[in-house]
Amino acid sequence: MTTATASHDNHDDHGHHGPAKGIMRWVLTTNHKDIGTMYLWFSLTMLFIGGTMALIIRSELFQPGMQLIEPEFFNQMTTMHGLIMVFGAIMPAFVGLANWMVPLMIGAPDMALPRMNNWSFWILPFAFGMLLFTLFTEAGAPNFGWTFYAPLSTTYAPSSVTYFIFGVHMMGISSIMGAINIIVTILNLRAPGMTLMKMPLFVWTWFITAYLLVAVMPVLAGVVTMMLMDIHYGTAFFDAAGGGDPVLFQHVFWFFGHPEVYIMILPAFGIVSQIIPTFARKPLFGYASMVYATSSIAFLSFIVWAHHMFTVGLPLQTELFFMYATMLIAIPTGVKVFNWVSTMFRGSMTFETPMLFALAFVVLFTIGGFSGLMLSIAPADFQYHDTYFVVAHFHYVLVPGALFGIIAGVYYWLPKWTGHYINENLGKFHFWMSFIGVNVTFFPMHFIGLAGMPRRIPDYALQFADFNAIATVGAFIFGFSQLIFLFVLIKTIRGGEKATDQVWEGAEGLEWTIPSPAPYHTFAEPPHVK
Amino acid sequence: MLFRTWQRLSSVVLGLVSAPAAMADWELNMPQGITEVSQSIYELHMLIFWICVWIGVVVFGVMFYSIFKHRKSKGAVASKFHESLTLEILWTALPTVILIAMAVPATTVLIQMYDTTNSDVDIKITGYQWKWEYNYLGEDVGFFSNLTTPEDEIYNLAEKNENYLLEVDKHVVVPTGQKVRFLITSNDVIHAWWVPEIAVKKDAIPGYINESWAFIPEGEEGIYRGQCAELCGVNHGFMPIVLEAVTGDEYQVWLEEQRAGKIAEAQAALGDFSYDELMVKGADVYARSCAACHGGEGQGLGSVFPALAGSDIALNDMAAHIDIVLNGKPGTAMQAYATQLSDVDMAAVITFERNAWGNDTGETVTPKMITDAKK
């Protein structure tokens, strides 16, 4: 569609058309690199919006008492922070990385369904525009938590819930289309010789993630549609007074919600599995077991959902089943961590910025995994459930887990995208500030949770004051450190030391065989993989 | 403050490297609690915690050894090994054994927690936005329990007291040395009733009655505080639980007092109250039961909770006003207060609402009018 205005001044594209000029390049593009770039900028924007909300929350919690905002707005902030970070920052960032890197890693010329690719991105700004707009309506934004338990989100919801439902539908459509595109690309467009068991781990983890998305996003769409019916059409799926069942909501939501958790972490596993071998200059230890472990985690993710519901009054047998199934997840996850450590063992390591983030990922994600294992012990979960211990747990797996994985991936592939190395000093500064900030924020939350502070409260008893103050200080350190990230990104795009084709000394794979920056069109002729 | 913070921080470090017992002193850890179940849970928690610590020490130990020894700047040359079936089997099998060892005691404790049979005392707990109702089954005793922390403390206009946000007007009293069963449900959205010291946390769900229990041994009499643990709307952070464990004899006396109090209340409704008496009482009832939604000055809250100051209902039709407070408004957050407030309190608060904040109707609602309206 860009042929009419295409320019021919790109010397690296071997006779293909370069990008169109002006804004229409981005609106109409079907190029996987352009779409990947847009996804990444979109998620960075959402990261800053969601991060600002987090800082509002932390500011209110700096001291006991209500200082800055009212409880009603506090609930809107916790809800919007969760929704925006999960659906707006983490998920689109991974889709952006997949768009950029999956075709380059498997030697494909583009994604298999490029026009759908354009559409699946352009739905997102409208979905989030609608969600954010509710903040400015009279009824206020959704205030029932990102898990939107009925009947708080149905009978007792603000009128903005309908916009929220529509927004979730749009995000779901976007995710499903993105996932289908990734599956089809991986199955059909691999270069000759690239068998499934030769695919880079990032491709493997995304392949499995995409199946999870296709499986569970329709379940999410189903549950919000049931809410819509309850609110507007007089049904009573979740209304006990009409013969419905509020617990049904939680079962359906978490049947989506638990695989969703792995949707947000499996691609990060893939990124880290690319980075560690590169900087250890040693092949990934246990490639096949990594693939099997990822598949096992994905399978288990479908049969553990009720561990989010240990206190809703499930029968004893159900409780035991979900406790055992949840504990099992520790095994494949452990295998992955052991493999990463073995990859480093007797390697020849250097510690460039992407490696630092990957190493922090391994340590801090594992800490989040440990608290996850503790939470799986059902009797103990009666004390942990819905406290800051849970908040600490999932922030450890999502921030120094998923987000550090994304940042590591961005630093790792940025020279390939822009043709420039980052300024290592600035990158390391960003890393250390983030590392300190994230731990000062979230580690004390373990303590206040164990000491008994429930989550989602705008004000708290005096014994929780000190650690809350520390967490707030950490949150500001972490939040403002991300401005360094933005600065590094812009600076690297504008210039810097020229990157070689291979970029990193130990890097292996098809994406390192093409020039840096990657030309607009790559692998028009498929490479041969031995 | 900063000094205290440092003191706590250093105790964290010390606690982690020395003994687990040292940690409990600084409220860094889960309370051991006062029941057999809560102590079993604490032991499970510490067991899994130390398992994690040791796995972490080993894994991170190897990792940091590699980071320091096997770095390129020290001339390390990468070896090429990248597979070992033996290792993969080993580190699949070993965690499996550890997990089974962990699952056995966890299962035992869970079975114990689910055994709600043979209770001596049954208390039905109902969650409301945003308060708890307690009914002692078969004892003809029941009451609502509201937060008593003054708004001035919450908004930093007065110094916060020791039990800030963890204090209520009526404690839920239970006897020690007896098995107390809790039957937990909700009137509106999902809440969760949680008292950490007895390790009871159970969701209060409309349409369900969940069961839990506690046996507080003799000698553990005292006051134990908890909070709602499930997001239940705007005042989720303001519906605490105060559990008072007393001896069996004291418990019987307390039950008698409650029953006597109820009779006295009914008789009081027959008496005469002056406008001034009702206004003073009404202001108090309003602060406890109404201000959370309708605002301290009757100004309402957001678009969901209407203002009362200058409102049609408070200025005009008195019968409609009495009706909505008695019976609530279905489909909204406005609850029925007929069972929550005594007739005297009800008369007082309606009188107050019709005369406060410039609603100068000059009208007095008497307890008798409420009694009649209930018929």
mmCIF file of N, CA and C in Angstrom, chain B residues 71-165:
data_model
loop_
_atom_site.group_PDB
_atom_site.id
_atom_site.type_symbol
_atom_site.label_atom_id
_atom_site.label_comp_id
_atom_site.label_asym_id
_atom_site.label_seq_id
_atom_site.Cartn_x
_atom_site.Cartn_y
_atom_site.Cartn_z
ATOM 1 N N ARG B 71 34.649 -14.545 34.719
ATOM 2 C CA ARG B 71 34.428 -13.329 33.933
ATOM 3 C C ARG B 71 35.574 -13.129 32.952
ATOM 4 N N LYS B 72 35.223 -12.542 31.841
ATOM 5 C CA LYS B 72 36.194 -12.401 30.770
ATOM 6 C C LYS B 72 37.385 -11.558 31.216
ATOM 7 N N SER B 73 37.097 -10.533 32.047
ATOM 8 C CA SER B 73 38.179 -9.630 32.468
ATOM 9 C C SER B 73 39.212 -10.363 33.312
ATOM 10 N N LYS B 74 38.849 -11.526 33.861
ATOM 11 C CA LYS B 74 39.832 -12.318 34.609
ATOM 12 C C LYS B 74 40.446 -13.400 33.735
ATOM 13 N N GLY B 75 40.171 -13.311 32.439
ATOM 14 C CA GLY B 75 40.780 -14.241 31.508
ATOM 15 C C GLY B 75 40.077 -15.580 31.410
ATOM 16 N N ALA B 76 38.843 -15.657 31.916
ATOM 17 C CA ALA B 76 38.111 -16.923 31.831
ATOM 18 C C ALA B 76 37.815 -17.256 30.374
ATOM 19 N N VAL B 77 38.024 -18.512 30.025
ATOM 20 C CA VAL B 77 37.689 -18.967 28.685
ATOM 21 C C VAL B 77 36.438 -19.834 28.797
ATOM 22 N N ALA B 78 35.467 -19.555 27.935
ATOM 23 C CA ALA B 78 34.203 -20.272 28.043
ATOM 24 C C ALA B 78 34.383 -21.722 27.643
ATOM 25 N N SER B 79 33.857 -22.626 28.493
ATOM 26 C CA SER B 79 33.815 -24.013 28.045
ATOM 27 C C SER B 79 32.564 -24.180 27.187
ATOM 28 N N LYS B 80 32.410 -25.325 26.564
ATOM 29 C CA LYS B 80 31.338 -25.446 25.580
ATOM 30 C C LYS B 80 30.222 -26.389 26.009
ATOM 31 N N PHE B 81 30.315 -26.925 27.270
ATOM 32 C CA PHE B 81 29.273 -27.893 27.649
ATOM 33 C C PHE B 81 27.904 -27.205 27.681
ATOM 34 N N HIS B 82 26.894 -27.916 27.251
ATOM 35 C CA HIS B 82 25.574 -27.290 27.264
ATOM 36 C C HIS B 82 24.452 -28.293 27.486
ATOM 37 N N GLU B 83 24.800 -29.465 28.000
ATOM 38 C CA GLU B 83 23.747 -30.432 28.245
ATOM 39 C C GLU B 83 24.214 -31.434 29.270
ATOM 40 N N SER B 84 23.283 -31.903 30.097
ATOM 41 C CA SER B 84 23.592 -32.989 31.016
ATOM 42 C C SER B 84 22.279 -33.570 31.483
ATOM 43 N N LEU B 85 21.982 -34.749 30.987
ATOM 44 C CA LEU B 85 20.721 -35.379 31.351
ATOM 45 C C LEU B 85 20.696 -35.681 32.845
ATOM 46 N N THR B 86 21.855 -36.089 33.372
ATOM 47 C CA THR B 86 21.932 -36.412 34.795
ATOM 48 C C THR B 86 21.514 -35.211 35.633
ATOM 49 N N LEU B 87 22.102 -34.037 35.304
ATOM 50 C CA LEU B 87 21.774 -32.838 36.071
ATOM 51 C C LEU B 87 20.287 -32.513 35.951
ATOM 52 N N GLU B 88 19.749 -32.584 34.724
ATOM 53 C CA GLU B 88 18.334 -32.238 34.527
ATOM 54 C C GLU B 88 17.434 -33.149 35.362
ATOM 55 N N ILE B 89 17.755 -34.435 35.382
ATOM 56 C CA ILE B 89 16.940 -35.364 36.183
ATOM 57 C C ILE B 89 17.096 -35.037 37.660
ATOM 58 N N LEU B 90 18.339 -34.766 38.055
ATOM 59 C CA LEU B 90 18.600 -34.467 39.467
ATOM 60 C C LEU B 90 17.801 -33.247 39.920
ATOM 61 N N TRP B 91 17.867 -32.167 39.119
ATOM 62 C CA TRP B 91 17.188 -30.966 39.623
ATOM 63 C C TRP B 91 15.717 -30.917 39.250
ATOM 64 N N THR B 92 15.200 -31.998 38.689
ATOM 65 C CA THR B 92 13.751 -32.175 38.643
ATOM 66 C C THR B 92 13.311 -33.020 39.838
ATOM 67 N N ALA B 93 14.106 -34.050 40.122
ATOM 68 C CA ALA B 93 13.709 -34.995 41.171
ATOM 69 C C ALA B 93 13.845 -34.390 42.565
ATOM 70 N N LEU B 94 14.930 -33.660 42.795
ATOM 71 C CA LEU B 94 15.184 -33.139 44.138
ATOM 72 C C LEU B 94 14.079 -32.184 44.606
ATOM 73 N N PRO B 95 13.704 -31.189 43.768
ATOM 74 C CA PRO B 95 12.592 -30.322 44.188
ATOM 75 C C PRO B 95 11.295 -31.098 44.409
ATOM 76 N N THR B 96 11.082 -32.155 43.613
ATOM 77 C CA THR B 96 9.865 -32.943 43.796
ATOM 78 C C THR B 96 9.828 -33.539 45.199
ATOM 79 N N VAL B 97 10.965 -34.065 45.633
ATOM 80 C CA VAL B 97 11.031 -34.653 46.974
ATOM 81 C C VAL B 97 10.771 -33.582 48.037
ATOM 82 N N ILE B 98 11.412 -32.423 47.848
ATOM 83 C CA ILE B 98 11.223 -31.337 48.828
ATOM 84 C C ILE B 98 9.745 -30.930 48.881
ATOM 85 N N LEU B 99 9.107 -30.848 47.711
ATOM 86 C CA LEU B 99 7.707 -30.417 47.675
ATOM 87 C C LEU B 99 6.795 -31.436 48.346
ATOM 88 N N ILE B 100 7.082 -32.703 48.136
ATOM 89 C CA ILE B 100 6.246 -33.714 48.792
ATOM 90 C C ILE B 100 6.414 -33.603 50.306
ATOM 91 N N ALA B 101 7.661 -33.409 50.743
ATOM 92 C CA ALA B 101 7.910 -33.252 52.181
ATOM 93 C C ALA B 101 7.149 -32.052 52.739
ATOM 94 N N MET B 102 6.963 -31.047 51.908
ATOM 95 C CA MET B 102 6.253 -29.838 52.327
ATOM 96 C C MET B 102 4.741 -30.053 52.292
ATOM 97 N N ALA B 103 4.286 -30.838 51.313
ATOM 98 C CA ALA B 103 2.841 -31.009 51.126
ATOM 99 C C ALA B 103 2.208 -31.801 52.266
ATOM 100 N N VAL B 104 2.976 -32.705 52.873
ATOM 101 C CA VAL B 104 2.396 -33.559 53.913
ATOM 102 C C VAL B 104 1.928 -32.744 55.129
ATOM 103 N N PRO B 105 2.823 -31.947 55.745
ATOM 104 C CA PRO B 105 2.325 -31.164 56.891
ATOM 105 C C PRO B 105 1.264 -30.140 56.482
ATOM 106 N N ALA B 106 1.384 -29.582 55.263
ATOM 107 C CA ALA B 106 0.396 -28.593 54.815
ATOM 108 C C ALA B 106 -0.983 -29.230 54.729
ATOM 109 N N THR B 107 -1.031 -30.463 54.233
ATOM 110 C CA THR B 107 -2.314 -31.156 54.122
ATOM 111 C C THR B 107 -2.919 -31.398 55.501
ATOM 112 N N THR B 108 -2.073 -31.834 56.438
ATOM 113 C CA THR B 108 -2.562 -32.097 57.797
ATOM 114 C C THR B 108 -3.203 -30.845 58.401
ATOM 115 N N VAL B 109 -2.504 -29.720 58.281
ATOM 116 C CA VAL B 109 -3.031 -28.488 58.883
ATOM 117 C C VAL B 109 -4.326 -28.078 58.187
ATOM 118 N N LEU B 110 -4.369 -28.232 56.871
ATOM 119 C CA LEU B 110 -5.561 -27.812 56.140
ATOM 120 C C LEU B 110 -6.775 -28.640 56.561
ATOM 121 N N ILE B 111 -6.564 -29.938 56.745
ATOM 122 C CA ILE B 111 -7.681 -30.799 57.169
ATOM 123 C C ILE B 111 -8.185 -30.347 58.540
ATOM 124 N N GLN B 112 -7.245 -30.016 59.401
ATOM 125 C CA GLN B 112 -7.622 -29.526 60.734
ATOM 126 C C GLN B 112 -8.433 -28.227 60.640
ATOM 127 N N MET B 113 -7.985 -27.330 59.756
ATOM 128 C CA MET B 113 -8.677 -26.041 59.613
ATOM 129 C C MET B 113 -10.098 -26.214 59.089
ATOM 130 N N TYR B 114 -10.326 -27.261 58.318
ATOM 131 C CA TYR B 114 -11.645 -27.460 57.730
ATOM 132 C C TYR B 114 -12.611 -28.205 58.643
ATOM 133 N N ASP B 115 -12.136 -28.637 59.796
ATOM 134 C CA ASP B 115 -13.000 -29.396 60.692
ATOM 135 C C ASP B 115 -13.813 -28.452 61.580
ATOM 136 N N THR B 116 -14.990 -28.076 61.111
ATOM 137 C CA THR B 116 -15.793 -27.110 61.872
ATOM 138 C C THR B 116 -16.834 -27.810 62.742
ATOM 139 N N THR B 117 -16.701 -29.126 62.907
ATOM 140 C CA THR B 117 -17.719 -29.847 63.690
ATOM 141 C C THR B 117 -17.556 -29.601 65.190
ATOM 142 N N ASN B 118 -18.585 -29.988 65.945
ATOM 143 C CA ASN B 118 -18.569 -29.957 67.417
ATOM 144 C C ASN B 118 -18.222 -28.586 67.994
ATOM 145 N N SER B 119 -18.874 -27.564 67.508
ATOM 146 C CA SER B 119 -18.585 -26.245 68.059
ATOM 147 C C SER B 119 -19.440 -26.000 69.300
ATOM 148 N N ASP B 120 -18.884 -25.166 70.207
ATOM 149 C CA ASP B 120 -19.626 -24.796 71.414
ATOM 150 C C ASP B 120 -20.400 -23.506 71.224
ATOM 151 N N VAL B 121 -19.844 -22.602 70.439
ATOM 152 C CA VAL B 121 -20.480 -21.304 70.222
ATOM 153 C C VAL B 121 -20.530 -21.053 68.718
ATOM 154 N N ASP B 122 -21.684 -20.590 68.228
ATOM 155 C CA ASP B 122 -21.804 -20.286 66.799
ATOM 156 C C ASP B 122 -22.108 -18.808 66.616
ATOM 157 N N ILE B 123 -21.256 -18.145 65.851
ATOM 158 C CA ILE B 123 -21.481 -16.713 65.612
ATOM 159 C C ILE B 123 -21.629 -16.486 64.114
ATOM 160 N N LYS B 124 -22.759 -15.892 63.730
ATOM 161 C CA LYS B 124 -22.948 -15.560 62.320
ATOM 162 C C LYS B 124 -22.415 -14.152 62.092
ATOM 163 N N ILE B 125 -21.534 -14.032 61.110
ATOM 164 C CA ILE B 125 -20.900 -12.748 60.818
ATOM 165 C C ILE B 125 -21.362 -12.305 59.438
ATOM 166 N N THR B 126 -21.913 -11.103 59.365
ATOM 167 C CA THR B 126 -22.373 -10.603 58.072
ATOM 168 C C THR B 126 -21.622 -9.330 57.729
ATOM 169 N N GLY B 127 -21.032 -9.288 56.548
ATOM 170 C CA GLY B 127 -20.343 -8.093 56.097
ATOM 171 C C GLY B 127 -21.312 -7.127 55.433
ATOM 172 N N TYR B 128 -21.176 -5.868 55.750
ATOM 173 C CA TYR B 128 -21.933 -4.804 55.106
ATOM 174 C C TYR B 128 -20.938 -3.773 54.620
ATOM 175 N N GLN B 129 -21.331 -2.956 53.623
ATOM 176 C CA GLN B 129 -20.525 -1.788 53.301
ATOM 177 C C GLN B 129 -20.798 -0.756 54.391
ATOM 178 N N TRP B 130 -19.987 -0.434 55.335
ATOM 179 C CA TRP B 130 -18.700 -0.947 55.662
ATOM 180 C C TRP B 130 -18.668 -1.145 57.151
ATOM 181 N N LYS B 131 -19.223 -2.270 57.566
ATOM 182 C CA LYS B 131 -19.300 -2.617 58.994
ATOM 183 C C LYS B 131 -19.585 -4.096 59.081
ATOM 184 N N TRP B 132 -19.469 -4.646 60.290
ATOM 185 C CA TRP B 132 -19.753 -6.074 60.484
ATOM 186 C C TRP B 132 -20.938 -6.227 61.414
ATOM 187 N N GLU B 133 -21.767 -7.247 61.135
ATOM 188 C CA GLU B 133 -22.860 -7.586 62.041
ATOM 189 C C GLU B 133 -22.556 -8.949 62.650
ATOM 190 N N TYR B 134 -22.761 -9.056 63.963
ATOM 191 C CA TYR B 134 -22.528 -10.324 64.644
ATOM 192 C C TYR B 134 -23.824 -10.814 65.263
ATOM 193 N N ASN B 135 -24.175 -12.063 65.007
ATOM 194 C CA ASN B 135 -25.340 -12.680 65.638
ATOM 195 C C ASN B 135 -24.902 -13.959 66.333
ATOM 196 N N TYR B 136 -25.189 -14.025 67.626
ATOM 197 C CA TYR B 136 -24.832 -15.205 68.404
ATOM 198 C C TYR B 136 -25.998 -16.165 68.304
ATOM 199 N N LEU B 137 -25.847 -17.241 67.543
ATOM 200 C CA LEU B 137 -26.959 -18.120 67.235
ATOM 201 C C LEU B 137 -27.473 -18.807 68.492
ATOM 202 N N GLY B 138 -28.792 -18.736 68.669
ATOM 203 C CA GLY B 138 -29.431 -19.379 69.810
ATOM 204 C C GLY B 138 -29.316 -18.595 71.101
ATOM 205 N N GLU B 139 -28.682 -17.439 71.061
ATOM 206 C CA GLU B 139 -28.497 -16.659 72.296
ATOM 207 C C GLU B 139 -29.318 -15.381 72.297
ATOM 208 N N ASP B 140 -29.977 -15.093 71.190
ATOM 209 C CA ASP B 140 -30.751 -13.856 71.073
ATOM 210 C C ASP B 140 -29.877 -12.618 71.319
ATOM 211 N N VAL B 141 -28.649 -12.704 70.859
ATOM 212 C CA VAL B 141 -27.765 -11.544 70.959
ATOM 213 C C VAL B 141 -27.230 -11.227 69.573
ATOM 214 N N GLY B 142 -27.305 -9.969 69.194
ATOM 215 C CA GLY B 142 -26.791 -9.574 67.876
ATOM 216 C C GLY B 142 -26.583 -8.081 67.850
ATOM 217 N N PHE B 143 -25.580 -7.648 67.093
ATOM 218 C CA PHE B 143 -25.301 -6.201 67.040
ATOM 219 C C PHE B 143 -24.412 -5.893 65.848
ATOM 220 N N PHE B 144 -24.322 -4.615 65.517
ATOM 221 C CA PHE B 144 -23.410 -4.147 64.481
ATOM 222 C C PHE B 144 -22.166 -3.568 65.125
ATOM 223 N N SER B 145 -21.074 -3.633 64.404
ATOM 224 C CA SER B 145 -19.806 -3.163 64.937
ATOM 225 C C SER B 145 -19.214 -2.163 63.943
ATOM 226 N N ASN B 146 -19.122 -0.909 64.365
ATOM 227 C CA ASN B 146 -18.668 0.167 63.471
ATOM 228 C C ASN B 146 -17.319 0.732 63.890
ATOM 229 N N LEU B 147 -16.574 1.243 62.929
ATOM 230 C CA LEU B 147 -15.327 1.957 63.218
ATOM 231 C C LEU B 147 -15.616 3.154 64.111
ATOM 232 N N THR B 148 -14.743 3.384 65.100
ATOM 233 C CA THR B 148 -14.954 4.562 65.951
ATOM 234 C C THR B 148 -13.853 5.600 65.815
ATOM 235 N N THR B 149 -12.855 5.335 64.974
ATOM 236 C CA THR B 149 -11.800 6.337 64.813
ATOM 237 C C THR B 149 -12.419 7.630 64.279
ATOM 238 N N PRO B 150 -12.213 8.740 65.003
ATOM 239 C CA PRO B 150 -12.843 9.994 64.555
ATOM 240 C C PRO B 150 -12.272 10.467 63.225
ATOM 241 N N GLU B 151 -13.123 11.117 62.446
ATOM 242 C CA GLU B 151 -12.698 11.624 61.141
ATOM 243 C C GLU B 151 -11.512 12.592 61.287
ATOM 244 N N ASP B 152 -11.475 13.321 62.386
ATOM 245 C CA ASP B 152 -10.376 14.271 62.591
ATOM 246 C C ASP B 152 -9.021 13.569 62.637
ATOM 247 N N GLU B 153 -8.996 12.356 63.188
ATOM 248 C CA GLU B 153 -7.726 11.629 63.210
ATOM 249 C C GLU B 153 -7.348 11.177 61.809
ATOM 250 N N ILE B 154 -8.360 10.750 61.039
ATOM 251 C CA ILE B 154 -8.077 10.273 59.675
ATOM 252 C C ILE B 154 -7.557 11.422 58.817
ATOM 253 N N TYR B 155 -8.162 12.598 58.997
ATOM 254 C CA TYR B 155 -7.744 13.743 58.170
ATOM 255 C C TYR B 155 -6.676 14.597 58.853
ATOM 256 N N ASN B 156 -5.978 14.001 59.798
ATOM 257 C CA ASN B 156 -4.790 14.613 60.389
ATOM 258 C C ASN B 156 -5.084 15.921 61.127
ATOM 259 N N LEU B 157 -6.319 16.045 61.639
ATOM 260 C CA LEU B 157 -6.641 17.248 62.404
ATOM 261 C C LEU B 157 -6.488 16.993 63.901
ATOM 262 N N ALA B 158 -6.341 15.710 64.241
ATOM 263 C CA ALA B 158 -6.125 15.364 65.641
ATOM 264 C C ALA B 158 -5.068 14.282 65.677
ATOM 265 N N GLU B 159 -4.403 14.158 66.821
ATOM 266 C CA GLU B 159 -3.357 13.148 66.916
ATOM 267 C C GLU B 159 -3.956 11.750 66.874
ATOM 268 N N LYS B 160 -3.300 10.857 66.162
ATOM 269 C CA LYS B 160 -3.836 9.502 66.005
ATOM 270 C C LYS B 160 -3.594 8.705 67.271
ATOM 271 N N ASN B 161 -4.629 7.974 67.716
ATOM 272 C CA ASN B 161 -4.442 7.176 68.927
ATOM 273 C C ASN B 161 -3.821 5.833 68.577
ATOM 274 N N GLU B 162 -3.448 5.121 69.612
ATOM 275 C CA GLU B 162 -2.690 3.880 69.471
ATOM 276 C C GLU B 162 -3.368 2.867 68.552
ATOM 277 N N ASN B 163 -4.694 2.778 68.657
ATOM 278 C CA ASN B 163 -5.417 1.787 67.856
ATOM 279 C C ASN B 163 -6.085 2.409 66.635
ATOM 280 N N TYR B 164 -5.450 3.412 66.105
ATOM 281 C CA TYR B 164 -5.948 4.120 64.929
ATOM 282 C C TYR B 164 -6.435 3.146 63.859
ATOM 283 N N LEU B 165 -7.670 3.297 63.443
ATOM 284 C CA LEU B 165 -8.317 2.480 62.398
ATOM 285 C C LEU B 165 -8.575 1.035 62.812
#
